[in-house]
Coordinates of C-alpha atoms in Angstrom, one line a residue:
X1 CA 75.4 50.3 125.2
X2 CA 78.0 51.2 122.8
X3 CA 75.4 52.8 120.2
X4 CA 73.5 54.7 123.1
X5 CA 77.0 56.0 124.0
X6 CA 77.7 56.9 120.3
X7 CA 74.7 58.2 119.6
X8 CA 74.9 60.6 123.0
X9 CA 78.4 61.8 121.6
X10 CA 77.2 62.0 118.2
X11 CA 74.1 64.7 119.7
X12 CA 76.5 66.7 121.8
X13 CA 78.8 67.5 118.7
X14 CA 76.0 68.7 116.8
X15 CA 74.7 70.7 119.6
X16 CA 78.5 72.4 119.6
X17 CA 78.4 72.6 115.8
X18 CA 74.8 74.6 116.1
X19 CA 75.9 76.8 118.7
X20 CA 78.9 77.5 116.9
X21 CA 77.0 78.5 114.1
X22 CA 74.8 80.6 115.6
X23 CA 77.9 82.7 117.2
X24 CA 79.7 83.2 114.0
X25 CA 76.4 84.3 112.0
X26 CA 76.0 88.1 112.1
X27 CA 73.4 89.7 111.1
X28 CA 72.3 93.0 109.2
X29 CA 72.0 95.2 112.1
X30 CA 74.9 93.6 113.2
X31 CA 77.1 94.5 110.1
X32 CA 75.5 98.2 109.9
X33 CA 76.8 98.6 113.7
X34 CA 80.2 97.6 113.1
X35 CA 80.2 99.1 109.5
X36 CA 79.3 102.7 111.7
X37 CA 82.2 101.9 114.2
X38 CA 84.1 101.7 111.5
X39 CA 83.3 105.2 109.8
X40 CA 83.2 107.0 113.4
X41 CA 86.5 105.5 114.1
X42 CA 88.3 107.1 110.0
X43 CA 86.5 110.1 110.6
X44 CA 87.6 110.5 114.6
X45 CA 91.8 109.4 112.9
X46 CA 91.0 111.8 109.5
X47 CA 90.2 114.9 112.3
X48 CA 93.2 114.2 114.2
X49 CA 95.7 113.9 111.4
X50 CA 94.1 117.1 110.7
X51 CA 94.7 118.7 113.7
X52 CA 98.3 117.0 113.4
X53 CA 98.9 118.8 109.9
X54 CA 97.8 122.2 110.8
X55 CA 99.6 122.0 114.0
X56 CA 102.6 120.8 112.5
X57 CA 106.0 123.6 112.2
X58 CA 107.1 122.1 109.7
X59 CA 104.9 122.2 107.1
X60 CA 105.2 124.7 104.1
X61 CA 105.0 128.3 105.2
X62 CA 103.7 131.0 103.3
X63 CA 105.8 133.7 101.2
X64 CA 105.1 136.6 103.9
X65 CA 106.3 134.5 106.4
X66 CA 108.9 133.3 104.3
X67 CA 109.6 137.3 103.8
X68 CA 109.5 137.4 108.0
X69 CA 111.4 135.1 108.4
X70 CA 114.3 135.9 106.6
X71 CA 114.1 138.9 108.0
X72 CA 114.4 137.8 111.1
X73 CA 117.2 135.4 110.7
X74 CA 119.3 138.3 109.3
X75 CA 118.6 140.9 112.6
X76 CA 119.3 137.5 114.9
X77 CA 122.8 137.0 113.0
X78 CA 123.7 140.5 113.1
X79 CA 123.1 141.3 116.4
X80 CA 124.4 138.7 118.1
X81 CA 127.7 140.0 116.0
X82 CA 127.9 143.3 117.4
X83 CA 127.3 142.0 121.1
X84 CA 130.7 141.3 123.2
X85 CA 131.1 138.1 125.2
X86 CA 130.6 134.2 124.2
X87 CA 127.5 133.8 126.8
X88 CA 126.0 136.9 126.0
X89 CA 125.6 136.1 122.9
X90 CA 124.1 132.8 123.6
X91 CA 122.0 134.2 125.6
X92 CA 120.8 137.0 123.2
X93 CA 120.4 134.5 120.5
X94 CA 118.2 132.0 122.5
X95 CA 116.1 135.2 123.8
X96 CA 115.9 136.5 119.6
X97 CA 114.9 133.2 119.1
X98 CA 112.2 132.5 121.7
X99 CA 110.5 136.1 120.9
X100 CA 110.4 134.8 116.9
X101 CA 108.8 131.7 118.0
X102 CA 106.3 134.1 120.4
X103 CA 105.0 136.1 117.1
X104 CA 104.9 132.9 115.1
X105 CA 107.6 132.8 112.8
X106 CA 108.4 129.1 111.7
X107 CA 111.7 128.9 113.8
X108 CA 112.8 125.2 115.1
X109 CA 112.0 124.5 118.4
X110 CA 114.6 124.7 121.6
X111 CA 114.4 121.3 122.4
X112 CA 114.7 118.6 119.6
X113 CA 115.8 114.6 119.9
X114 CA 119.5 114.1 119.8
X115 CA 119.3 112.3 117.0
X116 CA 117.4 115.2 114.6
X117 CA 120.1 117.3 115.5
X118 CA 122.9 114.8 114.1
X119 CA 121.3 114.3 111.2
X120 CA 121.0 118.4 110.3
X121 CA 124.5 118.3 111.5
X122 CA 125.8 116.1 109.0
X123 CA 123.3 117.3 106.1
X124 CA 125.1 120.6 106.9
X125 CA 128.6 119.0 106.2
X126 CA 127.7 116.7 103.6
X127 CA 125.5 118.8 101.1
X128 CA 126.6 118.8 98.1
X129 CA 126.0 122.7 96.8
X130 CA 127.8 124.2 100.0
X131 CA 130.7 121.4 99.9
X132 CA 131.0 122.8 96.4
X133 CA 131.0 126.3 97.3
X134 CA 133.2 126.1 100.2
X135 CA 136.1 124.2 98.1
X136 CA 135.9 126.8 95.1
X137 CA 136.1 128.9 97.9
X138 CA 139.3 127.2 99.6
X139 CA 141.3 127.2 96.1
X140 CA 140.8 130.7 94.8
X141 CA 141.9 131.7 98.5
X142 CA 144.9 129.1 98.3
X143 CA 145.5 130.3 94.8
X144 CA 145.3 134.2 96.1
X145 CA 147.3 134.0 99.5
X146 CA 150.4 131.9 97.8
X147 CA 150.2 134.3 94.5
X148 CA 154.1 135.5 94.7
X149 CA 155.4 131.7 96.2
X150 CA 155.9 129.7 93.4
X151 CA 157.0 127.2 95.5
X152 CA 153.4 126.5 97.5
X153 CA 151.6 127.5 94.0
X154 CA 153.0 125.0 91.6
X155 CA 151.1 122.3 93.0
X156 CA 147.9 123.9 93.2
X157 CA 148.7 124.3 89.6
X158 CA 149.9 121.0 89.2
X159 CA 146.7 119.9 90.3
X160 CA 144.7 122.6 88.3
X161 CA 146.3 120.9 84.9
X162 CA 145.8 117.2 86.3
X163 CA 141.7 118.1 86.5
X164 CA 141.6 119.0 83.0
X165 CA 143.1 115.8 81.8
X166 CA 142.4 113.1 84.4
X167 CA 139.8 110.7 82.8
X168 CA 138.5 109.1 86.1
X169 CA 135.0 110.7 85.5
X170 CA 134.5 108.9 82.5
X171 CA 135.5 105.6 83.6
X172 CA 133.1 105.7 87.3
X173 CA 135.7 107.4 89.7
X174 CA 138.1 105.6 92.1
X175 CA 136.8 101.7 92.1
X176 CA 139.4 101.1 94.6
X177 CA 137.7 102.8 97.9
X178 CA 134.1 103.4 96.3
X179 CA 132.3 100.4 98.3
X180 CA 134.0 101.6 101.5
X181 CA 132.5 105.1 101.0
X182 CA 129.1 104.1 99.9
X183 CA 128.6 102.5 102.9
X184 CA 129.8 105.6 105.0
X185 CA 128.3 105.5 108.6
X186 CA 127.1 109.0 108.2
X187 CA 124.9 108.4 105.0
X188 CA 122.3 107.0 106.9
X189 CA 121.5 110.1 109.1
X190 CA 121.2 111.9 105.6
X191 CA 119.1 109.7 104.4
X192 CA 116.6 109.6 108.0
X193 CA 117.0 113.4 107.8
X194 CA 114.3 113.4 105.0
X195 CA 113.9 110.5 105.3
X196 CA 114.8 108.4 102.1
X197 CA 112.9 104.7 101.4
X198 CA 113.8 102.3 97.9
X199 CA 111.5 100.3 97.4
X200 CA 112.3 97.2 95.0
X201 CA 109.4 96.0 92.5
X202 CA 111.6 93.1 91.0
X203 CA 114.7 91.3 91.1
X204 CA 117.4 92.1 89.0
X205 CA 119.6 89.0 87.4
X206 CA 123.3 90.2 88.1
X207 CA 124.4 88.4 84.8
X208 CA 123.1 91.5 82.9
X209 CA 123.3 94.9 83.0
X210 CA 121.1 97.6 83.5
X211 CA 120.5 101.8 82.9
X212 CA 117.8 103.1 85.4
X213 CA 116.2 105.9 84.4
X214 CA 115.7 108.4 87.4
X215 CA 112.6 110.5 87.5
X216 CA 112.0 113.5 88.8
X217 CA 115.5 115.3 88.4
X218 CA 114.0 118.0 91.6
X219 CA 116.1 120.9 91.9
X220 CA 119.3 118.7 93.2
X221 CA 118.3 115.4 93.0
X222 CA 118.9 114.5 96.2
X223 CA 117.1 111.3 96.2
X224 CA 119.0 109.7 93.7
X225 CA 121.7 110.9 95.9
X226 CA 120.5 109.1 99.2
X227 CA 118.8 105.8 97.7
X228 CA 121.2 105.1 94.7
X229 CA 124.6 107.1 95.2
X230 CA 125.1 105.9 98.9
X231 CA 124.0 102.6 100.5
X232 CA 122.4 104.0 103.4
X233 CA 118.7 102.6 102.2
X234 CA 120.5 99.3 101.0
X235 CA 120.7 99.4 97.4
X236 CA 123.4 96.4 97.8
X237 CA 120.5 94.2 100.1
X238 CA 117.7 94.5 97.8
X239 CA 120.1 94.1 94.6
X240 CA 122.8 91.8 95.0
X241 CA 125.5 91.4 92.5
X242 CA 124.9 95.0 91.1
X243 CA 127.1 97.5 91.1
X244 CA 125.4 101.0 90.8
X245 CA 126.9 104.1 89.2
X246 CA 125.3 107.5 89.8
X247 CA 126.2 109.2 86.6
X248 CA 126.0 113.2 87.1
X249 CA 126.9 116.4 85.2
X250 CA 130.9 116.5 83.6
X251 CA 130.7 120.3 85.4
X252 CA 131.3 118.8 88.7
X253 CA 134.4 117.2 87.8
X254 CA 135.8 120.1 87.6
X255 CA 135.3 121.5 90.5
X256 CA 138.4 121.2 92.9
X257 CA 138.6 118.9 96.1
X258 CA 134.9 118.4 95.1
X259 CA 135.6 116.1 92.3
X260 CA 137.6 113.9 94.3
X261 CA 134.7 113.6 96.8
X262 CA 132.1 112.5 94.7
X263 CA 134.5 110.2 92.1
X264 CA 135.5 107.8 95.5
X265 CA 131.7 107.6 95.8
X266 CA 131.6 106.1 92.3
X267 CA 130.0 108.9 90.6
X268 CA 130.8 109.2 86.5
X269 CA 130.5 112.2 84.2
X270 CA 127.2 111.8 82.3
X271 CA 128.3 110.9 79.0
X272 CA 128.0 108.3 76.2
X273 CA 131.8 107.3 76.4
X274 CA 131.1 107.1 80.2
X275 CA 128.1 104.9 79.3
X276 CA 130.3 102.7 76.9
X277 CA 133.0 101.9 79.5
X278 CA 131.1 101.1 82.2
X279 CA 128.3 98.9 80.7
X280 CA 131.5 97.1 78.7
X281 CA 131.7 94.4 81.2
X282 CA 131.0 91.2 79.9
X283 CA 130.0 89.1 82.9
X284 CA 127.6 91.6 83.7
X285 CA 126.5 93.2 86.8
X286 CA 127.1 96.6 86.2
X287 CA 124.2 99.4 86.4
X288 CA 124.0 102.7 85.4
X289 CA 121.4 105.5 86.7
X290 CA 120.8 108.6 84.8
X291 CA 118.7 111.2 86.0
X292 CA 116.7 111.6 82.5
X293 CA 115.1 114.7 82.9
X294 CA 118.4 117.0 83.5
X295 CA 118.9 120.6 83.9
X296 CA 115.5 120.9 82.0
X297 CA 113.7 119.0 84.1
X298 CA 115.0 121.0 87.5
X299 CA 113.7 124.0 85.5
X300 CA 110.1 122.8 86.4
X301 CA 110.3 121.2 90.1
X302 CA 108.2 122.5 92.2
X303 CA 106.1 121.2 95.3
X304 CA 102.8 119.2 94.6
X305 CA 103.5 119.3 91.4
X306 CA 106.1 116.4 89.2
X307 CA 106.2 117.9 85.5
X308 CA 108.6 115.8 83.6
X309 CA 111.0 116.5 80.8
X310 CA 110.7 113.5 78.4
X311 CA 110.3 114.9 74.7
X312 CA 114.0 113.9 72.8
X313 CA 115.2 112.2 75.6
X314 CA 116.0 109.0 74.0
X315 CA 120.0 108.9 74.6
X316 CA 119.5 106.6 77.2
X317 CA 117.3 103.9 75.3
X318 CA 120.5 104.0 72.6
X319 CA 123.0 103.3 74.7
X320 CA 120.9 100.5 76.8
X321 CA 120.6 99.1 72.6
X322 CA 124.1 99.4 71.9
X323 CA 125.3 97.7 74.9
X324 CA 122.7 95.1 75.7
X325 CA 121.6 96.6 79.0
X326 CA 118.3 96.3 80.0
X327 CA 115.9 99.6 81.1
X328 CA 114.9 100.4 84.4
X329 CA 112.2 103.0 85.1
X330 CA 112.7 104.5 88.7
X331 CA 110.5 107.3 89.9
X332 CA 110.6 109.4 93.2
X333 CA 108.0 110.6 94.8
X334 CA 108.7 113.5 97.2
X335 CA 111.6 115.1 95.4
X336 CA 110.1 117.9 94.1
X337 CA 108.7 118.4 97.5
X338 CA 112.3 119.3 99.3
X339 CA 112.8 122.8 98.4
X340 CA 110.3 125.8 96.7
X341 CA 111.1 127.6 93.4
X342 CA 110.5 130.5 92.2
X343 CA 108.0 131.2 89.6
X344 CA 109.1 130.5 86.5
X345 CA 106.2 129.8 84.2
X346 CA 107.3 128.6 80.6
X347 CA 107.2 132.1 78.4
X348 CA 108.1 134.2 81.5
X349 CA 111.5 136.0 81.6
X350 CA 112.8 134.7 84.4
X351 CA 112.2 131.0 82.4
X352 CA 114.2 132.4 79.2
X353 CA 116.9 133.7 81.0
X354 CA 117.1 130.6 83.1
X355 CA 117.1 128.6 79.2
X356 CA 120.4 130.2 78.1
X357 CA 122.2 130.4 80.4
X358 CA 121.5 126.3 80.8
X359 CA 122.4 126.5 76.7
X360 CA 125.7 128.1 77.6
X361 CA 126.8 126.9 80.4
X362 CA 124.8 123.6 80.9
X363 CA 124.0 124.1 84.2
X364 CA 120.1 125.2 85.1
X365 CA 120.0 128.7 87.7
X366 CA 117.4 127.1 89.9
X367 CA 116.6 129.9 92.3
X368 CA 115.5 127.5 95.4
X369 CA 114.4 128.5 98.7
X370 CA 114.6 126.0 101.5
X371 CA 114.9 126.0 105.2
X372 CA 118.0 127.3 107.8
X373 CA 119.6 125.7 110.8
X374 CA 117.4 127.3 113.0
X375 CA 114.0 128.4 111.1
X376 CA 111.6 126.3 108.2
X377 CA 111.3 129.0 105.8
X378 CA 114.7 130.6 104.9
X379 CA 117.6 128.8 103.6
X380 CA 119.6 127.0 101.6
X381 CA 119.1 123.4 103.1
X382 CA 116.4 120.7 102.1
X383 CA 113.1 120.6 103.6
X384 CA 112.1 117.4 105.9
X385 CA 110.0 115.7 103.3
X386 CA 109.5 111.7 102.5
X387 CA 110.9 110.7 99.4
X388 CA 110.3 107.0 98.4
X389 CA 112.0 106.1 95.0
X390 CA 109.8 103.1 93.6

């Protein structure tokens, strides 16, 4: 009885084992159908991304409507000045605005998500061209209104001498507050306003140290900004045990209020003294990131395009040599992508006048056009564009 019994059990399993078979076997038509379901289903997403793209306001608009735009933007600003009342205006504006959007003019929409709007709020606070203009701006007007009180101007004076001589920039800023401000609550809404994504390809031992080398420079560099100045796409997380030091031009040291800004951030004047001090630590730990391609490089940013400045750019590799730090190549993609340039082929006159005044001065005259407040095609501020530094 027992082997009639085993031998039952021993049929039904192989009955289950058959059956099982013959479901998970597919054959060739099979496979061609699904392999068809698959290509309908790429082609039915590739048409609607599409449709997505060419639908989407904020995608790169054309120079006439650039041109228009502008134009616009100037006649909304200036009539809204001439017209009396605080709700009038409002109302004027709104109406300006509505009959741009009518005719097609790339204008932002009325109604945006709370938190788009707090995120072009603080980009508009925290960007670093119009913080710099507005606090040359506050000293030459402190510096002019207090011109016959010695008393208010000696400080401002005072202060004026202690730029010239303090040597902060070359030894990474203010140590003393520059985690706090890294880690700023408002550096994350700059870096979703683009937004900004590191991506780590290897760990980093925090017994040594290291010089990353930042490609593309852009026109501002406002990824190495975001992902390696601030926290706010957690540098710290991914690398533990390293402290990072955004090294940028000694030009912006001297600018006043400015400086003090970016040198509780951490920042450092790029320089090989700089270079020295920081990467002096014996136990380690310390990094450096240097935007390789410079005022050169910004020369030749442009969008869908990443044209790099490498030729005699070897400072870097010596001073990684001299003080035992070990090279890390970072490269953004998307950075180019923020803001459109003028053309300004190599040869051109606009390119040789651009090359020296960089040779005097140091400092590249991108002309840049980005967006406004209010419109995508006329402005000073950054584009919405992904930049992932890898």
């Amino acid at each position: 009885m027992a082997g009639k019994e085993a031998s039952k059990i021993s049929s039904r399993a192989e009955t289950k084992e058959l059956k099982k078979g013959e479901e998970g076997h597919k054959t060739r038509e099979d496979l061609l159908r699904e392999v068809r379901e698959l290509r309908d289903e790429v082609a039915l997403l590739r048409s609607t991304l599409e449709e997505i793209q060419s639908k989407d306001v904020t995608a790169r608009p054309t120079g006439t409507k650039r041109l228009l735009t502008a134009l616009a933007a100037l006649t909304i600003y200036n009539v809204i000045y001439f017209i009396p009342g605080f709700y009038q205006r409002i109302l004027t504006f709104i109406s300006l605005l509505l009959l741009a959007k009518l005719i097609g003019l790339p204008f932002a929409p009325l109604q945006v998500p709370s938190r788009r709007r707090v995120q072009m709020l603080v980009m508009l606070l925290t960007f670093a061209p119009l913080n710099m203009l507005e606090n040359l701006t506050l000293y030459f007007a402190y510096l002019w209104y207090f011109r016959g009180n010695w008393l208010m101007l000696t400080p401002m004076l005072l202060y004026t001498v202690y730029i010239y001589f303090d040597r902060n920039p070359s030894r990474g800023g203010y140590r003393w507050c520059k985690k706090f401000c890294r880690n700023l609550w408002f550096h994350k809404f700059v870096a979703e306003y683009y937004p900004c994504k590191l991506i780590k390809t290897a760990d980093l031992d925090p017994k040594n140290n290291y010089v990353f080398g930042y490609h593309p420079h852009g026109i501002i560099g406002v990824g190495a900004q975001a992902n390696f100045g601030t926290d706010s796409t957690g540098f710290s997380e991914l690398f533990p045990g390293i402290d990072m030091t955004l090294m940028t031009l000694k030009l912006t040291f001297k600018i006043p209020f400015f400086r003090e800004w970016v040198m509780a951030h951490g920042l450092a004047s790029c320089g090989s003294k700089s270079c020295d001090y920081i990467l002096s630590s014996a136990k380690g730990g310390k990094a450096l990131m240097i935007v390789i391609g410079g005022a050169a490089e910004s020369l030749d940013a442009r969008p869908e395009a990443m044209d790099l400045t490498l030729l005699n750019r070897k400072g870097f590799v010596r001073v990684a040599l001299k003080n035992g730090a070990h090279l890390v190549p970072v490269i953004s993609f998307g950075e180019n992508e923020v803001f459109a340039g003028i053309p300004n082929e190599r040869g051109s006159i606009i390119r040789k006048v651009q090359h020296w005044v960089q040779k005097k001065t140091g400092v590249a005259p991108v002309v840049f056009i980005g967006r406004g407040i209010f419109n995508y095609a006329f402005g000073v501020l950054p584009h919405r564009r992904a930049i992932t530094s890898v």
